[in-house]
PDB file of C-alpha atoms in Angstrom:
ATOM      1  CA  MET A   1      -0.076  -3.884  16.073  1.00 97.00           C
ATOM      2  CA  ARG A   2       2.862  -5.796  14.627  1.00 98.00           C
ATOM      3  CA  SER A   3       4.594  -4.466  11.527  1.00 98.00           C
ATOM      4  CA  ALA A   4       7.637  -5.564   9.551  1.00 97.00           C
ATOM      5  CA  VAL A   5       9.822  -2.530   8.842  1.00 97.00           C
ATOM      6  CA  LEU A   6      12.780  -1.902   6.540  1.00 94.00           C
ATOM      7  CA  THR A   7      14.934   0.545   8.496  1.00 94.00           C
ATOM      8  CA  ALA A   8      17.778   1.248   6.045  1.00 94.00           C
ATOM      9  CA  PRO A   9      19.181   0.135   2.690  1.00 93.00           C
ATOM     10  CA  GLY A  10      20.810  -3.251   3.222  1.00 91.00           C
ATOM     11  CA  GLY A  11      19.374  -3.506   6.729  1.00 91.00           C
ATOM     12  CA  PRO A  12      17.277  -6.314   8.176  1.00 90.00           C
ATOM     13  CA  LEU A  13      13.505  -6.526   8.145  1.00 91.00           C
ATOM     14  CA  GLU A  14      12.536  -5.805  11.769  1.00 96.00           C
ATOM     15  CA  ILE A  15       9.289  -6.765  13.500  1.00 97.00           C
ATOM     16  CA  VAL A  16       8.105  -3.821  15.623  1.00 97.00           C
ATOM     17  CA  GLU A  17       5.015  -2.771  17.542  1.00 98.00           C
ATOM     18  CA  ARG A  18       3.261   0.318  16.196  1.00 97.00           C
ATOM     19  CA  ASP A  19       0.019   2.111  16.946  1.00 97.00           C
ATOM     20  CA  GLU A  20      -2.867   1.194  14.674  1.00 97.00           C
ATOM     21  CA  PRO A  21      -3.027   3.891  11.963  1.00 97.00           C
ATOM     22  CA  ARG A  22      -6.083   6.001  11.268  1.00 97.00           C
ATOM     23  CA  PRO A  23      -7.237   6.795   7.758  1.00 98.00           C
ATOM     24  CA  GLY A  24      -7.115  10.446   6.729  1.00 98.00           C
ATOM     25  CA  PRO A  25      -9.334  12.209   4.197  1.00 97.00           C
ATOM     26  CA  GLY A  26      -9.792  10.076   1.081  1.00 96.00           C
ATOM     27  CA  GLU A  27      -8.212   7.033   2.724  1.00 97.00           C
ATOM     28  CA  ILE A  28      -9.367   3.666   4.036  1.00 98.00           C
ATOM     29  CA  LEU A  29      -8.043   1.445   6.803  1.00 98.00           C
ATOM     30  CA  VAL A  30      -7.614  -2.152   5.665  1.00 98.00           C
ATOM     31  CA  ARG A  31      -7.213  -5.160   7.969  1.00 98.00           C
ATOM     32  CA  VAL A  32      -4.575  -7.099   6.036  1.00 97.00           C
ATOM     33  CA  THR A  33      -5.304 -10.774   5.401  1.00 95.00           C
ATOM     34  CA  ALA A  34      -2.409 -11.477   2.997  1.00 94.00           C
ATOM     35  CA  CYS A  35       0.462  -9.640   1.337  1.00 94.00           C
ATOM     36  CA  GLY A  36       2.654 -11.022  -1.410  1.00 89.00           C
ATOM     37  CA  MET A  37       6.386 -10.753  -1.849  1.00 83.00           C
ATOM     38  CA  CYS A  38       7.708  -9.045  -4.976  1.00 86.00           C
ATOM     39  CA  PHE A  39      11.175  -8.251  -6.230  1.00 87.00           C
ATOM     40  CA  SER A  40      10.293  -4.581  -5.660  1.00 85.00           C
ATOM     41  CA  GLU A  41      10.940  -5.141  -1.951  1.00 86.00           C
ATOM     42  CA  VAL A  42      14.437  -6.420  -2.772  1.00 88.00           C
ATOM     43  CA  ASN A  43      15.044  -3.439  -5.082  1.00 91.00           C
ATOM     44  CA  HIS A  44      14.005  -1.028  -2.342  1.00 90.00           C
ATOM     45  CA  LEU A  45      16.104  -2.802   0.267  1.00 87.00           C
ATOM     46  CA  ARG A  46      19.078  -2.414  -2.047  1.00 91.00           C
ATOM     47  CA  GLY A  47      18.382   1.326  -2.371  1.00 90.00           C
ATOM     48  CA  HIS A  48      17.430   1.242  -6.070  1.00 92.00           C
ATOM     49  CA  TYR A  49      14.511   3.688  -5.777  1.00 90.00           C
ATOM     50  CA  PRO A  50      15.580   7.340  -5.487  1.00 89.00           C
ATOM     51  CA  PHE A  51      12.056   8.195  -4.301  1.00 88.00           C
ATOM     52  CA  GLY A  52      12.120   5.472  -1.623  1.00 92.00           C
ATOM     53  CA  THR A  53      12.158   6.216   2.091  1.00 94.00           C
ATOM     54  CA  PHE A  54      13.283   4.476   5.271  1.00 95.00           C
ATOM     55  CA  PRO A  55      11.926   3.354   7.628  1.00 96.00           C
ATOM     56  CA  VAL A  56       8.978   1.914   5.720  1.00 96.00           C
ATOM     57  CA  VAL A  57       6.660  -1.083   5.911  1.00 97.00           C
ATOM     58  CA  PRO A  58       7.186  -2.967   2.625  1.00 95.00           C
ATOM     59  CA  GLY A  59       4.615  -4.933   0.654  1.00 95.00           C
ATOM     60  CA  HIS A  60       2.250  -3.863  -2.107  1.00 91.00           C
ATOM     61  CA  GLU A  61       0.435  -7.038  -3.163  1.00 92.00           C
ATOM     62  CA  ILE A  62      -2.170  -6.578  -0.437  1.00 95.00           C
ATOM     63  CA  SER A  63      -5.533  -8.179   0.177  1.00 94.00           C
ATOM     64  CA  GLY A  64      -7.699  -7.409   3.171  1.00 95.00           C
ATOM     65  CA  VAL A  65     -11.001  -6.103   4.440  1.00 96.00           C
ATOM     66  CA  VAL A  66     -11.954  -2.437   4.851  1.00 98.00           C
ATOM     67  CA  ALA A  67     -12.022  -1.733   8.599  1.00 98.00           C
ATOM     68  CA  ALA A  68     -12.632   2.042   8.651  1.00 98.00           C
ATOM     69  CA  LEU A  69     -13.195   5.001   6.330  1.00 98.00           C
ATOM     70  CA  GLY A  70     -11.489   8.379   6.350  1.00 98.00           C
ATOM     71  CA  GLU A  71     -13.275  11.676   5.954  1.00 98.00           C
ATOM     72  CA  GLY A  72     -15.111  12.034   2.644  1.00 98.00           C
ATOM     73  CA  VAL A  73     -15.030   8.318   1.819  1.00 98.00           C
ATOM     74  CA  ASP A  74     -18.258   6.415   1.248  1.00 96.00           C
ATOM     75  CA  TRP A  75     -16.866   3.665  -0.972  1.00 95.00           C
ATOM     76  CA  PRO A  76     -15.698   0.959  -0.598  1.00 96.00           C
ATOM     77  CA  GLU A  77     -17.840   0.295   2.449  1.00 97.00           C
ATOM     78  CA  VAL A  78     -16.560  -1.103   5.738  1.00 98.00           C
ATOM     79  CA  GLY A  79     -16.446  -4.907   5.443  1.00 97.00           C
ATOM     80  CA  THR A  80     -15.624  -4.909   1.713  1.00 96.00           C
ATOM     81  CA  PRO A  81     -12.777  -7.247   0.703  1.00 95.00           C
ATOM     82  CA  VAL A  82     -10.208  -5.202  -1.256  1.00 96.00           C
ATOM     83  CA  GLY A  83      -6.839  -5.444  -2.922  1.00 94.00           C
ATOM     84  CA  ALA A  84      -4.162  -2.765  -3.133  1.00 93.00           C
ATOM     85  CA  ALA A  85      -1.177  -2.606  -5.453  1.00 87.00           C
ATOM     86  CA  TRP A  86       2.132  -0.780  -6.067  1.00 88.00           C
ATOM     87  CA  LEU A  87       0.720   2.655  -6.884  1.00 92.00           C
ATOM     88  CA  TYR A  88      -0.540   4.320  -3.696  1.00 93.00           C
ATOM     89  CA  GLY A  89      -1.944   7.349  -5.493  1.00 91.00           C
ATOM     90  CA  SER A  90      -1.580   9.958  -8.213  1.00 91.00           C
ATOM     91  CA  CYS A  91      -2.720  13.531  -8.872  1.00 90.00           C
ATOM     92  CA  GLY A  92      -5.681  12.440 -11.005  1.00 89.00           C
ATOM     93  CA  HIS A  93      -5.557  15.415 -13.381  1.00 91.00           C
ATOM     94  CA  CYS A  94      -2.265  15.500 -15.340  1.00 93.00           C
ATOM     95  CA  ASP A  95      -2.246  14.241 -18.941  1.00 94.00           C
ATOM     96  CA  GLN A  96      -1.014  10.789 -17.898  1.00 93.00           C
ATOM     97  CA  CYS A  97      -3.678  10.387 -15.222  1.00 92.00           C
ATOM     98  CA  ALA A  98      -6.399  11.599 -17.592  1.00 93.00           C
ATOM     99  CA  ARG A  99      -5.292   8.921 -20.077  1.00 94.00           C
ATOM    100  CA  GLY A 100      -5.430   6.191 -17.427  1.00 91.00           C
ATOM    101  CA  ASP A 101      -1.641   5.979 -17.062  1.00 92.00           C
ATOM    102  CA  GLN A 102      -1.524   6.968 -13.392  1.00 90.00           C
ATOM    103  CA  ILE A 103       1.737   5.063 -12.967  1.00 88.00           C
ATOM    104  CA  LEU A 104       3.351   7.791 -15.151  1.00 91.00           C
ATOM    105  CA  CYS A 105       1.811  10.680 -13.161  1.00 90.00           C
ATOM    106  CA  THR A 106       3.795  13.907 -13.408  1.00 90.00           C
ATOM    107  CA  GLY A 107       1.440  16.039 -11.316  1.00 86.00           C
ATOM    108  CA  ALA A 108       2.377  14.706  -7.882  1.00 82.00           C
ATOM    109  CA  PRO A 109       5.370  13.123  -6.169  1.00 83.00           C
ATOM    110  CA  LYS A 110       5.456   9.377  -6.856  1.00 80.00           C
ATOM    111  CA  GLN A 111       3.565   7.604  -4.069  1.00 90.00           C
ATOM    112  CA  VAL A 112       4.407   3.913  -3.967  1.00 92.00           C
ATOM    113  CA  THR A 113       2.956   1.430  -1.504  1.00 94.00           C
ATOM    114  CA  GLY A 114       5.744  -0.216   0.468  1.00 94.00           C
ATOM    115  CA  VAL A 115       8.451   2.097  -0.923  1.00 94.00           C
ATOM    116  CA  ASN A 116       7.608   5.602   0.312  1.00 93.00           C
ATOM    117  CA  ARG A 117       4.194   4.837   1.843  1.00 95.00           C
ATOM    118  CA  ASP A 118       3.734   2.058   4.392  1.00 97.00           C
ATOM    119  CA  GLY A 119       2.657  -1.189   2.765  1.00 97.00           C
ATOM    120  CA  GLY A 120       1.049  -4.473   3.724  1.00 97.00           C
ATOM    121  CA  TYR A 121       3.595  -6.246   5.935  1.00 97.00           C
ATOM    122  CA  THR A 122       1.502  -5.206   8.901  1.00 98.00           C
ATOM    123  CA  GLU A 123      -1.826  -5.907  10.523  1.00 98.00           C
ATOM    124  CA  TYR A 124      -3.509  -2.704   9.274  1.00 98.00           C
ATOM    125  CA  PHE A 125      -2.730  -0.730   6.129  1.00 97.00           C
ATOM    126  CA  VAL A 126      -3.918   2.761   5.160  1.00 98.00           C
ATOM    127  CA  GLY A 127      -4.593   3.173   1.450  1.00 97.00           C
ATOM    128  CA  ARG A 128      -6.254   5.647  -0.901  1.00 95.00           C
ATOM    129  CA  ALA A 129      -9.914   4.732  -1.395  1.00 96.00           C
ATOM    130  CA  GLY A 130      -9.762   5.271  -5.164  1.00 92.00           C
ATOM    131  CA  PHE A 131      -6.767   2.968  -5.510  1.00 94.00           C
ATOM    132  CA  ALA A 132      -8.264  -0.042  -3.722  1.00 95.00           C
ATOM    133  CA  THR A 133      -9.989  -2.679  -5.828  1.00 94.00           C
ATOM    134  CA  PRO A 134     -13.030  -4.504  -4.407  1.00 95.00           C
ATOM    135  CA  LEU A 135     -12.584  -8.283  -4.467  1.00 93.00           C
ATOM    136  CA  PRO A 136     -15.307 -10.896  -4.870  1.00 90.00           C
ATOM    137  CA  ASP A 137     -16.727 -12.356  -1.660  1.00 82.00           C
ATOM    138  CA  GLY A 138     -15.198 -15.722  -0.865  1.00 85.00           C
ATOM    139  CA  LEU A 139     -12.009 -15.180  -2.891  1.00 86.00           C
ATOM    140  CA  ASP A 140      -9.000 -16.755  -1.199  1.00 84.00           C
ATOM    141  CA  PRO A 141      -6.937 -13.790   0.122  1.00 78.00           C
ATOM    142  CA  VAL A 142      -3.684 -15.422  -0.965  1.00 75.00           C
ATOM    143  CA  ALA A 143      -5.032 -15.835  -4.521  1.00 71.00           C
ATOM    144  CA  ALA A 144      -6.336 -12.240  -4.451  1.00 62.00           C
ATOM    145  CA  ARG A 145      -2.940 -10.598  -3.954  1.00 56.00           C
ATOM    146  CA  ARG A 146      -1.458 -12.060  -7.161  1.00 54.00           C
TER     147      ARG A 146
END
């Protein structure tokens, strides 16, 4: 599959061929239909995120369709249109997570889609099932990623 990859701070965005990923436990495989551009990609390219990694597939304003489920996942079902955002995942049990402020999670290393986890500038994206949002049938995928 084709993927756009940031290889280093200040480096170019390179189009490369990669193997299609497989979802692990608690994850889903999403066939990407659209992915927005955000200033976060520019910030990462400039090396502004100390938790960022290279190489990485950028893009976190993702819309697509669930193509496969990892172990232990029964929702969202294959074929469900979904969206995925900046936060890839959190611990789910620290005080911040319990309050619904997963973005401030202190119980796990920060996992950010397109910054230290591969994002949506690719044909298939692996995301955490609990961090994907089902989208209404018929919603324009470009409108969905906003």
